[in-house]
Amino acid sequence: MIARNILEHGESSALLGTPTNGYHPLWMIVVTMYGSVFGFGLMGLRIFETLLFALALVILIRALEIRSFMYALLVTVGFHVIFFGWMVSGMEISLLLPLVCLFQGLMLRPDWRAGWIGTIGLLLSACAVIGTRLDAAFFVIPILLFAPLGLTRKSLVLAGLVAAAVAYTSVNLALFDTALPISGSVKSLGAPTLNTGYLEQLETAFSGLPSTFLVGDPFVTPFITAGIGICCLVIGLLPSLRNQQEFRATRGILLGATIGFLAYSAKLVFGSSWRVWFWYGYPSIFFLIPILAILHSQFGTYRIAKAVSLIAIAGLMYVNRYVIAPDQNRSERIPQNAAFYEMVEKDIGDGPVAMGDRAGTFGWMHPHGLFQLEGLVNDVAYFALLERSGNVRATLCARGIRKVVDYEPNLGRYERHDIAVLRPFLTSFGGPFLTVYGDEEVARMKNDPNTFGLIEEADSTIYLWKLDCDR
């Protein structure tokens, strides 16, 4: 949606005239470039993401110097089970995986980072990882600090990162009046706080062990891989292993990743008021690569290890086929949004639409602009309104936005209803309400479980209202 507006109108916005930087910059650049050549069809994007996944595997297998077909197959199947479901979702994790493989491959392979070309490669890959997912800086910077790179090379790479950060924040301030993405500011509303929603997600995921780990649960996997990584780090400090080349190469990565994970987790627990989504499990990547490097270096020549690899491949394929695949049959908002848009397209007309949670697909289908009520892809002025719990209805009317779409319970007959702009299920920050009236309702569509799957009663019905701004 934003990439389409960049291409067609030269404006970074979900709604023309409402500039936003609510995205990770490099992923937006890549999506925009891809769309300029191939368009934004869903199937084409899935193929592109699959190719990125294949590229990550090629980089990883070459970085670890895996020459055994069995180990290569194990890495491929394992990564497919853990990461592939995350990657074909149109999110930045698609690009992050091959970039982290490249960044850590440069760390693991001295021949890859030799000379000035290697130093430039380290700088560019570090910038690319952070540009794809800004909070990956929690991992990249400590890994660089603890990696065996030499003081001069570390200083050059870190100085380059600082220069890139200054350039990025300066452009943001000039174009959007904010140094960092507005989406991050929205998710930090109310901080410092205790993010009870995220803690509940962790409790649910850990209570399902070990099955949640076996299916690559994004809430459990980072903690499990971090624990394994810390064990490898401790083992690598044993006198008999301390000076082995393989452990010298991975010790800095694991130590930096551990420190980064502690900072990242603290940010989610105390610096955010929002629940998280599956792609927040990406820290697994930073641990899994050095763990594979150690395992391959220590056991890659043993015949029994190859037999274990074959058993592991069979187990992972079984999990993927009989555990993960059936779970994919869950409720889908995309077809429900599509069905409702087809029903109300004439009623909406060619004006913009305001919508909060699940607005992405609806906004994509409606080419006349989306005002994102949660503020994740909105502007600084609207963020200030959310922060002070201001009058959302008056703001919509002042901006010429009359149509509002939202998921709510079945309201039956009602005179007035207050929409929670920031849904209590998603965030502990209260936020403002948007008042709508029964006589402003244009249409509603109740979920059909046989068509769209089981959906919570609180979201059972999707509505369209047309605001009477003279009210």
Tab-separated table of C-alpha atoms in Angstrom:
chain	number	residue	atom	x	y	z
A	1	MET	CA	0.000	0.000	0.000
A	2	ILE	CA	2.724	2.466	1.000
A	3	ALA	CA	5.053	1.117	-1.691
A	4	ARG	CA	2.287	1.626	-4.252
A	5	ASN	CA	1.878	5.261	-3.208
A	6	ILE	CA	5.647	5.776	-3.386
A	7	LEU	CA	5.673	4.442	-6.940
A	8	GLU	CA	2.522	6.148	-8.196
A	9	HIS	CA	2.639	9.452	-6.301
A	10	GLY	CA	6.170	9.777	-4.945
A	11	GLU	CA	4.802	9.967	-1.394
A	12	SER	CA	5.489	7.703	1.578
A	13	SER	CA	1.963	7.342	2.914
A	14	ALA	CA	-0.996	5.031	3.316
A	15	LEU	CA	-3.242	8.038	2.676
A	16	LEU	CA	-2.031	10.825	0.411
A	17	GLY	CA	-1.290	13.923	2.469
A	18	THR	CA	-0.561	11.870	5.605
A	19	PRO	CA	3.187	11.146	5.408
A	20	THR	CA	4.449	8.195	7.413
A	21	ASN	CA	7.672	6.338	8.141
A	22	GLY	CA	5.959	3.463	9.945
A	23	TYR	CA	8.082	0.716	8.411
A	24	HIS	CA	11.608	-0.702	8.317
A	25	PRO	CA	13.418	1.254	5.597
A	26	LEU	CA	15.380	-1.331	3.613
A	27	TRP	CA	12.437	-3.734	3.369
A	28	MET	CA	10.274	-0.899	2.037
A	29	ILE	CA	12.955	-0.033	-0.536
A	30	VAL	CA	13.177	-3.658	-1.681
A	31	VAL	CA	9.383	-4.080	-1.879
A	32	THR	CA	9.043	-0.824	-3.828
A	33	MET	CA	11.767	-1.840	-6.292
A	34	TYR	CA	10.233	-5.287	-6.656
A	35	GLY	CA	6.780	-3.792	-7.267
A	36	SER	CA	8.114	-1.381	-9.889
A	37	VAL	CA	9.246	-4.370	-11.970
A	38	PHE	CA	6.868	-7.219	-11.159
A	39	GLY	CA	3.868	-5.528	-9.580
A	40	PHE	CA	2.420	-6.390	-6.186
A	41	GLY	CA	0.593	-9.638	-6.875
A	42	LEU	CA	0.487	-11.982	-3.891
A	43	MET	CA	1.739	-15.035	-5.766
A	44	GLY	CA	4.697	-13.173	-7.211
A	45	LEU	CA	5.639	-11.850	-3.784
A	46	ARG	CA	5.474	-15.371	-2.324
A	47	ILE	CA	7.813	-16.607	-5.060
A	48	PHE	CA	10.184	-13.716	-4.324
A	49	GLU	CA	10.190	-14.549	-0.607
A	50	THR	CA	10.838	-18.222	-1.390
A	51	LEU	CA	13.842	-17.217	-3.486
A	52	LEU	CA	15.141	-15.130	-0.579
A	53	PHE	CA	14.786	-18.190	1.648
A	54	ALA	CA	16.738	-20.289	-0.863
A	55	LEU	CA	19.419	-17.576	-1.023
A	56	ALA	CA	19.759	-17.701	2.779
A	57	LEU	CA	20.325	-21.457	2.650
A	58	VAL	CA	22.963	-21.137	-0.073
A	59	ILE	CA	24.834	-18.471	1.905
A	60	LEU	CA	24.630	-20.491	5.119
A	61	ILE	CA	25.792	-23.788	3.588
A	62	ARG	CA	28.732	-22.041	1.935
A	63	ALA	CA	29.581	-20.071	5.087
A	64	LEU	CA	29.686	-23.251	7.183
A	65	GLU	CA	31.544	-25.123	4.406
A	66	ILE	CA	29.046	-27.971	4.559
A	67	ARG	CA	30.074	-30.605	2.014
A	68	SER	CA	27.882	-33.431	3.265
A	69	PHE	CA	24.598	-33.761	1.428
A	70	MET	CA	23.007	-35.114	4.605
A	71	TYR	CA	23.959	-32.086	6.668
A	72	ALA	CA	22.890	-29.721	3.900
A	73	LEU	CA	19.527	-31.487	3.790
A	74	LEU	CA	19.212	-31.292	7.584
A	75	VAL	CA	19.891	-27.538	7.559
A	76	THR	CA	17.404	-27.057	4.722
A	77	VAL	CA	14.584	-29.028	6.351
A	78	GLY	CA	15.297	-27.550	9.788
A	79	PHE	CA	15.253	-23.993	8.517
A	80	HIS	CA	12.086	-24.742	6.565
A	81	VAL	CA	10.271	-25.960	9.680
A	82	ILE	CA	11.446	-23.086	11.874
A	83	PHE	CA	11.467	-20.119	9.511
A	84	PHE	CA	9.594	-20.727	6.266
A	85	GLY	CA	6.137	-20.147	7.736
A	86	TRP	CA	7.365	-16.776	9.012
A	87	MET	CA	8.936	-15.811	5.726
A	88	VAL	CA	6.034	-16.028	3.305
A	89	SER	CA	4.036	-13.380	5.116
A	90	GLY	CA	5.050	-10.207	3.277
A	91	MET	CA	7.130	-9.099	6.263
A	92	GLU	CA	10.738	-7.950	6.576
A	93	ILE	CA	11.818	-11.320	8.041
A	94	SER	CA	11.956	-12.527	4.408
A	95	LEU	CA	14.924	-10.269	3.719
A	96	LEU	CA	16.417	-10.473	7.201
A	97	LEU	CA	17.265	-14.188	7.059
A	98	PRO	CA	19.683	-14.081	4.076
A	99	LEU	CA	21.230	-10.841	5.335
A	100	VAL	CA	21.942	-12.269	8.806
A	101	CYS	CA	23.394	-15.381	7.144
A	102	LEU	CA	25.699	-13.117	5.128
A	103	PHE	CA	26.644	-10.951	8.124
A	104	GLN	CA	27.481	-13.928	10.325
A	105	GLY	CA	29.098	-15.763	7.413
A	106	LEU	CA	31.561	-12.882	7.142
A	107	MET	CA	32.240	-13.317	10.857
A	108	LEU	CA	32.794	-17.065	10.556
A	109	ARG	CA	34.895	-17.064	7.380
A	110	PRO	CA	38.167	-15.064	7.613
A	111	ASP	CA	38.668	-15.486	3.861
A	112	TRP	CA	35.328	-13.749	3.230
A	113	ARG	CA	36.256	-10.687	5.254
A	114	ALA	CA	39.876	-10.335	4.160
A	115	GLY	CA	41.183	-6.888	3.211
A	116	TRP	CA	39.286	-3.701	2.504
A	117	ILE	CA	36.630	-5.506	0.507
A	118	GLY	CA	35.879	-7.653	3.537
A	119	THR	CA	35.633	-4.586	5.777
A	120	ILE	CA	33.248	-2.908	3.355
A	121	GLY	CA	31.250	-6.153	3.199
A	122	LEU	CA	30.972	-6.217	6.992
A	123	LEU	CA	29.807	-2.606	7.076
A	124	LEU	CA	27.258	-3.028	4.297
A	125	SER	CA	25.863	-6.280	5.674
A	126	ALA	CA	25.589	-4.795	9.192
A	127	CYS	CA	23.799	-1.732	7.806
A	128	ALA	CA	21.522	-3.944	5.721
A	129	VAL	CA	20.540	-6.138	8.684
A	130	ILE	CA	19.670	-3.095	10.804
A	131	GLY	CA	17.954	-1.360	7.886
A	132	THR	CA	15.754	-4.414	7.374
A	133	ARG	CA	14.807	-4.660	11.039
A	134	LEU	CA	15.852	-1.638	13.111
A	135	ASP	CA	15.806	-3.388	16.470
A	136	ALA	CA	18.329	-5.886	15.074
A	137	ALA	CA	20.831	-3.227	16.171
A	138	PHE	CA	20.489	-4.828	19.619
A	139	PHE	CA	22.308	-7.851	18.140
A	140	VAL	CA	24.542	-6.437	15.420
A	141	ILE	CA	26.393	-3.915	17.588
A	142	PRO	CA	27.393	-6.247	20.469
A	143	ILE	CA	28.324	-8.992	17.984
A	144	LEU	CA	30.664	-6.530	16.266
A	145	LEU	CA	32.090	-5.458	19.612
A	146	PHE	CA	32.920	-9.000	20.694
A	147	ALA	CA	33.873	-10.494	17.339
A	148	PRO	CA	37.587	-11.185	16.705
A	149	LEU	CA	37.921	-8.522	14.023
A	150	GLY	CA	40.739	-6.298	15.272
A	151	LEU	CA	40.359	-2.820	16.717
A	152	THR	CA	40.870	-0.909	13.463
A	153	ARG	CA	38.289	-2.894	11.542
A	154	LYS	CA	35.768	-2.731	14.383
A	155	SER	CA	36.223	1.029	14.648
A	156	LEU	CA	35.699	1.537	10.925
A	157	VAL	CA	32.568	-0.608	10.809
A	158	LEU	CA	31.055	0.963	13.920
A	159	ALA	CA	31.876	4.476	12.648
A	160	GLY	CA	30.121	3.590	9.393
A	161	LEU	CA	27.052	2.419	11.343
A	162	VAL	CA	26.980	5.679	13.295
A	163	ALA	CA	27.195	7.668	10.044
A	164	ALA	CA	24.348	5.627	8.532
A	165	ALA	CA	22.230	6.152	11.672
A	166	VAL	CA	22.808	9.914	11.582
A	167	ALA	CA	21.833	10.023	7.902
A	168	TYR	CA	18.701	7.948	8.491
A	169	THR	CA	17.462	9.975	11.465
A	170	SER	CA	18.234	13.255	9.679
A	171	VAL	CA	16.155	12.252	6.653
A	172	ASN	CA	13.314	11.161	8.937
A	173	LEU	CA	13.345	14.462	10.825
A	174	ALA	CA	13.320	16.411	7.571
A	175	LEU	CA	10.488	14.427	5.961
A	176	PHE	CA	8.374	13.181	8.875
A	177	ASP	CA	9.244	15.338	11.927
A	178	THR	CA	10.352	12.278	13.872
A	179	ALA	CA	13.748	10.574	14.048
A	180	LEU	CA	12.502	6.987	14.273
A	181	PRO	CA	9.534	5.115	12.761
A	182	ILE	CA	6.194	6.299	14.078
A	183	SER	CA	5.088	2.673	14.455
A	184	GLY	CA	7.728	2.142	17.122
A	185	SER	CA	6.564	5.259	18.954
A	186	VAL	CA	2.970	3.976	18.972
A	187	LYS	CA	4.068	0.613	20.360
A	188	SER	CA	6.009	2.401	23.105
A	189	LEU	CA	3.024	4.438	24.312
A	190	GLY	CA	2.814	4.225	28.089
A	191	ALA	CA	6.413	3.013	28.490
A	192	PRO	CA	8.169	2.366	30.749
A	193	THR	CA	5.618	-0.214	31.778
A	194	LEU	CA	5.270	-3.934	32.381
A	195	ASN	CA	4.091	-5.496	29.136
A	196	THR	CA	1.610	-7.975	30.607
A	197	GLY	CA	0.256	-8.911	27.176
A	198	TYR	CA	3.663	-10.097	25.981
A	199	LEU	CA	4.267	-11.954	29.243
A	200	GLU	CA	0.928	-13.738	28.789
A	201	GLN	CA	1.979	-14.760	25.283
A	202	LEU	CA	5.217	-16.202	26.663
A	203	GLU	CA	3.369	-18.045	29.427
A	204	THR	CA	1.005	-19.631	26.912
A	205	ALA	CA	3.844	-20.646	24.591
A	206	PHE	CA	6.043	-22.125	27.332
A	207	SER	CA	3.143	-24.028	28.868
A	208	GLY	CA	2.884	-25.902	25.573
A	209	LEU	CA	6.467	-27.211	25.611
A	210	PRO	CA	7.898	-29.284	24.042
A	211	SER	CA	5.422	-29.253	21.148
A	212	THR	CA	5.615	-25.467	20.742
A	213	PHE	CA	9.371	-25.681	20.184
A	214	LEU	CA	9.043	-28.582	17.753
A	215	VAL	CA	6.712	-26.566	15.543
A	216	GLY	CA	8.990	-23.517	15.597
A	217	ASP	CA	6.788	-21.391	17.864
A	218	PRO	CA	8.191	-17.852	17.481
A	219	PHE	CA	7.745	-17.061	21.194
A	220	VAL	CA	9.569	-20.148	22.466
A	221	THR	CA	12.226	-20.665	19.779
A	222	PRO	CA	14.354	-17.558	20.565
A	223	PHE	CA	14.641	-18.537	24.236
A	224	ILE	CA	15.481	-22.170	23.448
A	225	THR	CA	18.097	-21.265	20.832
A	226	ALA	CA	19.522	-18.618	23.189
A	227	GLY	CA	19.808	-21.251	25.932
A	228	ILE	CA	21.573	-23.674	23.585
A	229	GLY	CA	23.821	-20.852	22.417
A	230	ILE	CA	24.790	-19.968	25.989
A	231	CYS	CA	25.591	-23.643	26.667
A	232	CYS	CA	27.812	-23.714	23.575
A	233	LEU	CA	29.456	-20.504	24.768
A	234	VAL	CA	30.225	-22.017	28.183
A	235	ILE	CA	31.516	-25.259	26.629
A	236	GLY	CA	33.730	-23.208	24.333
A	237	LEU	CA	35.480	-21.718	27.370
A	238	LEU	CA	36.703	-25.135	28.541
A	239	PRO	CA	40.536	-25.336	28.441
A	240	SER	CA	40.514	-28.165	25.899
A	241	LEU	CA	38.370	-26.187	23.452
A	242	ARG	CA	39.221	-22.555	24.219
A	243	ASN	CA	41.840	-22.210	21.496
A	244	GLN	CA	40.104	-24.170	18.775
A	245	GLN	CA	39.565	-22.022	15.698
A	246	GLU	CA	35.872	-22.907	15.479
A	247	PHE	CA	35.158	-21.697	19.007
A	248	ARG	CA	37.215	-18.528	18.607
A	249	ALA	CA	35.127	-17.668	15.566
A	250	THR	CA	31.758	-18.284	17.227
A	251	ARG	CA	32.441	-17.134	20.798
A	252	GLY	CA	32.081	-13.449	19.952
A	253	ILE	CA	28.889	-14.047	17.971
A	254	LEU	CA	27.254	-16.003	20.785
A	255	LEU	CA	28.338	-13.549	23.483
A	256	GLY	CA	27.147	-10.558	21.458
A	257	ALA	CA	23.875	-12.298	20.557
A	258	THR	CA	23.255	-13.152	24.229
A	259	ILE	CA	23.777	-9.549	25.334
A	260	GLY	CA	21.606	-8.379	22.440
A	261	PHE	CA	18.831	-10.803	23.347
A	262	LEU	CA	18.797	-9.581	26.948
A	263	ALA	CA	18.470	-5.974	25.741
A	264	TYR	CA	15.851	-6.933	23.131
A	265	SER	CA	13.771	-8.842	25.690
A	266	ALA	CA	14.007	-5.967	28.182
A	267	LYS	CA	12.748	-3.612	25.476
A	268	LEU	CA	9.711	-5.827	24.819
A	269	VAL	CA	8.930	-6.337	28.515
A	270	PHE	CA	9.502	-2.801	29.803
A	271	GLY	CA	9.720	-0.541	26.754
A	272	SER	CA	6.584	-1.608	24.877
A	273	SER	CA	2.899	-1.801	25.728
A	274	TRP	CA	1.913	-4.071	22.813
A	275	ARG	CA	1.665	-7.784	22.304
A	276	VAL	CA	3.990	-9.087	19.611
A	277	TRP	CA	3.582	-11.071	16.391
A	278	PHE	CA	5.353	-14.161	15.126
A	279	TRP	CA	8.084	-12.279	13.280
A	280	TYR	CA	9.372	-10.987	16.627
A	281	GLY	CA	10.919	-14.431	16.987
A	282	TYR	CA	13.677	-13.486	14.544
A	283	PRO	CA	16.466	-13.471	17.240
A	284	SER	CA	16.564	-17.257	16.737
A	285	ILE	CA	18.541	-16.620	13.561
A	286	PHE	CA	21.408	-14.932	15.407
A	287	PHE	CA	21.864	-17.989	17.651
A	288	LEU	CA	21.091	-20.816	15.268
A	289	ILE	CA	23.853	-20.023	12.761
A	290	PRO	CA	26.794	-20.153	15.238
A	291	ILE	CA	25.238	-23.222	16.908
A	292	LEU	CA	25.183	-24.990	13.527
A	293	ALA	CA	28.759	-23.878	12.920
A	294	ILE	CA	29.914	-25.492	16.177
A	295	LEU	CA	27.952	-28.696	15.639
A	296	HIS	CA	29.245	-29.066	12.104
A	297	SER	CA	32.858	-28.420	13.116
A	298	GLN	CA	32.730	-30.907	16.016
A	299	PHE	CA	30.617	-33.727	14.588
A	300	GLY	CA	30.614	-33.281	10.830
A	301	THR	CA	33.091	-36.107	10.234
A	302	TYR	CA	31.368	-38.770	12.346
A	303	ARG	CA	29.298	-41.378	10.561
A	304	ILE	CA	26.911	-41.693	13.498
A	305	ALA	CA	26.179	-37.970	13.258
A	306	LYS	CA	25.031	-38.465	9.685
A	307	ALA	CA	22.656	-41.195	10.833
A	308	VAL	CA	21.305	-38.874	13.512
A	309	SER	CA	20.893	-36.210	10.820
A	310	LEU	CA	18.778	-38.593	8.755
A	311	ILE	CA	16.560	-39.336	11.765
A	312	ALA	CA	16.273	-35.603	12.513
A	313	ILE	CA	15.275	-34.881	8.911
A	314	ALA	CA	12.551	-37.523	9.068
A	315	GLY	CA	11.320	-36.126	12.396
A	316	LEU	CA	11.244	-32.559	11.145
A	317	MET	CA	9.381	-33.563	7.988
A	318	TYR	CA	6.826	-35.453	10.102
A	319	VAL	CA	6.337	-32.396	12.342
A	320	ASN	CA	5.953	-30.153	9.327
A	321	ARG	CA	3.412	-32.433	7.643
A	322	TYR	CA	1.278	-33.578	10.580
A	323	VAL	CA	1.694	-30.859	13.216
A	324	ILE	CA	2.306	-27.557	11.471
A	325	ALA	CA	0.289	-28.073	8.279
A	326	PRO	CA	-3.052	-28.908	9.981
A	327	ASP	CA	-2.635	-25.820	12.175
A	328	GLN	CA	-2.724	-23.653	9.056
A	329	ASN	CA	-6.476	-24.251	8.824
A	330	ARG	CA	-7.338	-21.304	11.022
A	331	SER	CA	-9.464	-18.178	10.676
A	332	GLU	CA	-8.463	-15.833	7.887
A	333	ARG	CA	-9.155	-12.110	7.858
A	334	ILE	CA	-7.966	-11.550	4.301
A	335	PRO	CA	-10.921	-13.333	2.609
A	336	GLN	CA	-13.366	-11.770	5.084
A	337	ASN	CA	-11.985	-8.304	4.317
A	338	ALA	CA	-12.225	-9.072	0.607
A	339	ALA	CA	-15.815	-10.298	0.855
A	340	PHE	CA	-16.873	-7.271	2.880
A	341	TYR	CA	-15.122	-4.840	0.541
A	342	GLU	CA	-16.904	-6.366	-2.434
A	343	MET	CA	-20.169	-5.902	-0.571
A	344	VAL	CA	-19.622	-2.230	0.385
A	345	GLU	CA	-17.399	-0.932	-2.421
A	346	LYS	CA	-20.170	1.213	-3.934
A	347	ASP	CA	-21.152	2.561	-0.507
A	348	ILE	CA	-17.556	3.595	0.224
A	349	GLY	CA	-17.080	5.325	-3.101
A	350	ASP	CA	-13.823	7.046	-3.955
A	351	GLY	CA	-13.114	8.619	-0.561
A	352	PRO	CA	-10.591	7.454	2.049
A	353	VAL	CA	-11.434	4.891	4.725
A	354	ALA	CA	-10.422	4.840	8.394
A	355	MET	CA	-9.693	1.447	9.911
A	356	GLY	CA	-7.596	0.123	12.803
A	357	ASP	CA	-6.565	-3.474	13.375
A	358	ARG	CA	-6.389	-5.688	10.237
A	359	ALA	CA	-6.523	-2.662	7.954
A	360	GLY	CA	-3.689	-3.673	5.629
A	361	THR	CA	-5.537	-5.927	3.200
A	362	PHE	CA	-8.644	-3.734	3.240
A	363	GLY	CA	-6.561	-0.660	2.483
A	364	TRP	CA	-4.796	-2.470	-0.334
A	365	MET	CA	-8.110	-3.341	-1.991
A	366	HIS	CA	-9.370	0.244	-1.606
A	367	PRO	CA	-7.164	2.390	-3.887
A	368	HIS	CA	-8.370	5.731	-2.510
A	369	GLY	CA	-6.416	5.771	0.717
A	370	LEU	CA	-6.427	4.349	4.236
A	371	PHE	CA	-6.278	6.297	7.481
A	372	GLN	CA	-4.806	3.774	9.940
A	373	LEU	CA	-6.560	4.398	13.261
A	374	GLU	CA	-3.911	2.699	15.414
A	375	GLY	CA	-1.351	5.173	14.106
A	376	LEU	CA	1.166	2.546	13.007
A	377	VAL	CA	1.354	4.015	9.497
A	378	ASN	CA	0.080	7.480	10.304
A	379	ASP	CA	1.726	10.851	10.919
A	380	VAL	CA	3.230	12.644	13.936
A	381	ALA	CA	0.172	14.834	14.534
A	382	TYR	CA	-2.071	11.800	14.893
A	383	PHE	CA	0.463	10.121	17.207
A	384	ALA	CA	0.247	13.179	19.479
A	385	LEU	CA	-3.546	12.787	19.501
A	386	LEU	CA	-3.242	9.114	20.512
A	387	GLU	CA	-0.792	10.027	23.235
A	388	ARG	CA	-3.194	12.499	24.842
A	389	SER	CA	-6.335	10.420	24.043
A	390	GLY	CA	-7.778	13.220	21.934
A	391	ASN	CA	-10.973	13.442	19.880
A	392	VAL	CA	-10.575	10.973	17.013
A	393	ARG	CA	-13.986	11.670	15.494
A	394	ALA	CA	-13.285	15.404	15.224
A	395	THR	CA	-9.895	14.657	13.669
A	396	LEU	CA	-11.419	12.386	11.030
A	397	CYS	CA	-14.019	14.966	10.150
A	398	ALA	CA	-11.416	17.726	9.973
A	399	ARG	CA	-9.353	15.620	7.576
A	400	GLY	CA	-12.328	14.840	5.349
A	401	ILE	CA	-12.596	11.171	6.320
A	402	ARG	CA	-16.177	9.989	6.684
A	403	LYS	CA	-16.054	6.191	6.250
A	404	VAL	CA	-15.007	3.952	9.160
A	405	VAL	CA	-14.545	0.170	9.008
A	406	ASP	CA	-14.002	-1.931	12.120
A	407	TYR	CA	-14.353	-5.430	13.574
A	408	GLU	CA	-16.651	-5.499	16.604
A	409	PRO	CA	-18.959	-7.964	18.383
A	410	ASN	CA	-22.522	-8.293	17.203
A	411	LEU	CA	-23.943	-4.992	18.476
A	412	GLY	CA	-27.570	-5.786	17.707
A	413	ARG	CA	-29.655	-2.598	17.885
A	414	TYR	CA	-27.769	0.308	19.415
A	415	GLU	CA	-27.889	4.097	19.564
A	416	ARG	CA	-24.197	4.739	20.194
A	417	HIS	CA	-21.010	2.702	20.299
A	418	ASP	CA	-17.472	3.648	21.356
A	419	ILE	CA	-14.758	1.950	19.288
A	420	ALA	CA	-11.509	1.369	21.181
A	421	VAL	CA	-8.990	2.805	18.718
A	422	LEU	CA	-6.193	0.910	20.460
A	423	ARG	CA	-7.651	-2.503	21.142
A	424	PRO	CA	-7.268	-3.727	24.768
A	425	PHE	CA	-6.366	-7.172	23.476
A	426	LEU	CA	-3.347	-5.760	21.642
A	427	THR	CA	-2.024	-3.091	23.996
A	428	SER	CA	-2.250	-2.110	27.644
A	429	PHE	CA	-2.192	1.591	26.732
A	430	GLY	CA	-5.747	2.887	26.972
A	431	GLY	CA	-5.867	5.383	24.137
A	432	PRO	CA	-8.885	7.261	22.768
A	433	PHE	CA	-12.285	6.077	21.585
A	434	LEU	CA	-14.089	6.771	18.328
A	435	THR	CA	-17.816	7.309	18.855
A	436	VAL	CA	-20.204	6.086	16.149
A	437	TYR	CA	-24.009	6.002	16.108
A	438	GLY	CA	-26.523	3.418	15.061
A	439	ASP	CA	-28.046	5.612	12.369
A	440	GLU	CA	-24.569	6.064	10.823
A	441	GLU	CA	-24.170	2.355	10.182
A	442	VAL	CA	-24.148	1.551	6.468
A	443	ALA	CA	-23.483	-2.189	6.472
A	444	ARG	CA	-22.359	-5.117	8.584
A	445	MET	CA	-21.309	-8.677	7.838
A	446	LYS	CA	-21.255	-11.400	10.459
A	447	ASN	CA	-18.508	-13.970	10.208
A	448	ASP	CA	-19.478	-17.296	8.676
A	449	PRO	CA	-17.370	-19.955	10.457
A	450	ASN	CA	-17.786	-22.323	7.515
A	451	THR	CA	-16.233	-19.747	5.185
A	452	PHE	CA	-13.696	-17.855	7.274
A	453	GLY	CA	-13.013	-20.196	10.177
A	454	LEU	CA	-13.626	-19.662	13.860
A	455	ILE	CA	-13.224	-16.039	14.950
A	456	GLU	CA	-13.490	-14.647	18.463
A	457	GLU	CA	-16.934	-13.353	19.416
A	458	ALA	CA	-15.420	-9.931	20.159
A	459	ASP	CA	-14.546	-9.677	16.445
A	460	SER	CA	-17.440	-11.598	14.987
A	461	THR	CA	-18.810	-8.820	12.790
A	462	ILE	CA	-17.269	-6.262	10.452
A	463	TYR	CA	-19.024	-2.868	10.117
A	464	LEU	CA	-19.043	0.176	7.890
A	465	TRP	CA	-20.136	3.544	9.251
A	466	LYS	CA	-20.486	6.882	7.506
A	467	LEU	CA	-19.812	9.700	9.972
A	468	ASP	CA	-22.279	12.583	10.173
A	469	CYS	CA	-19.801	15.382	10.828
A	470	ASP	CA	-22.573	17.918	11.427
A	471	ARG	CA	-23.676	15.986	14.493
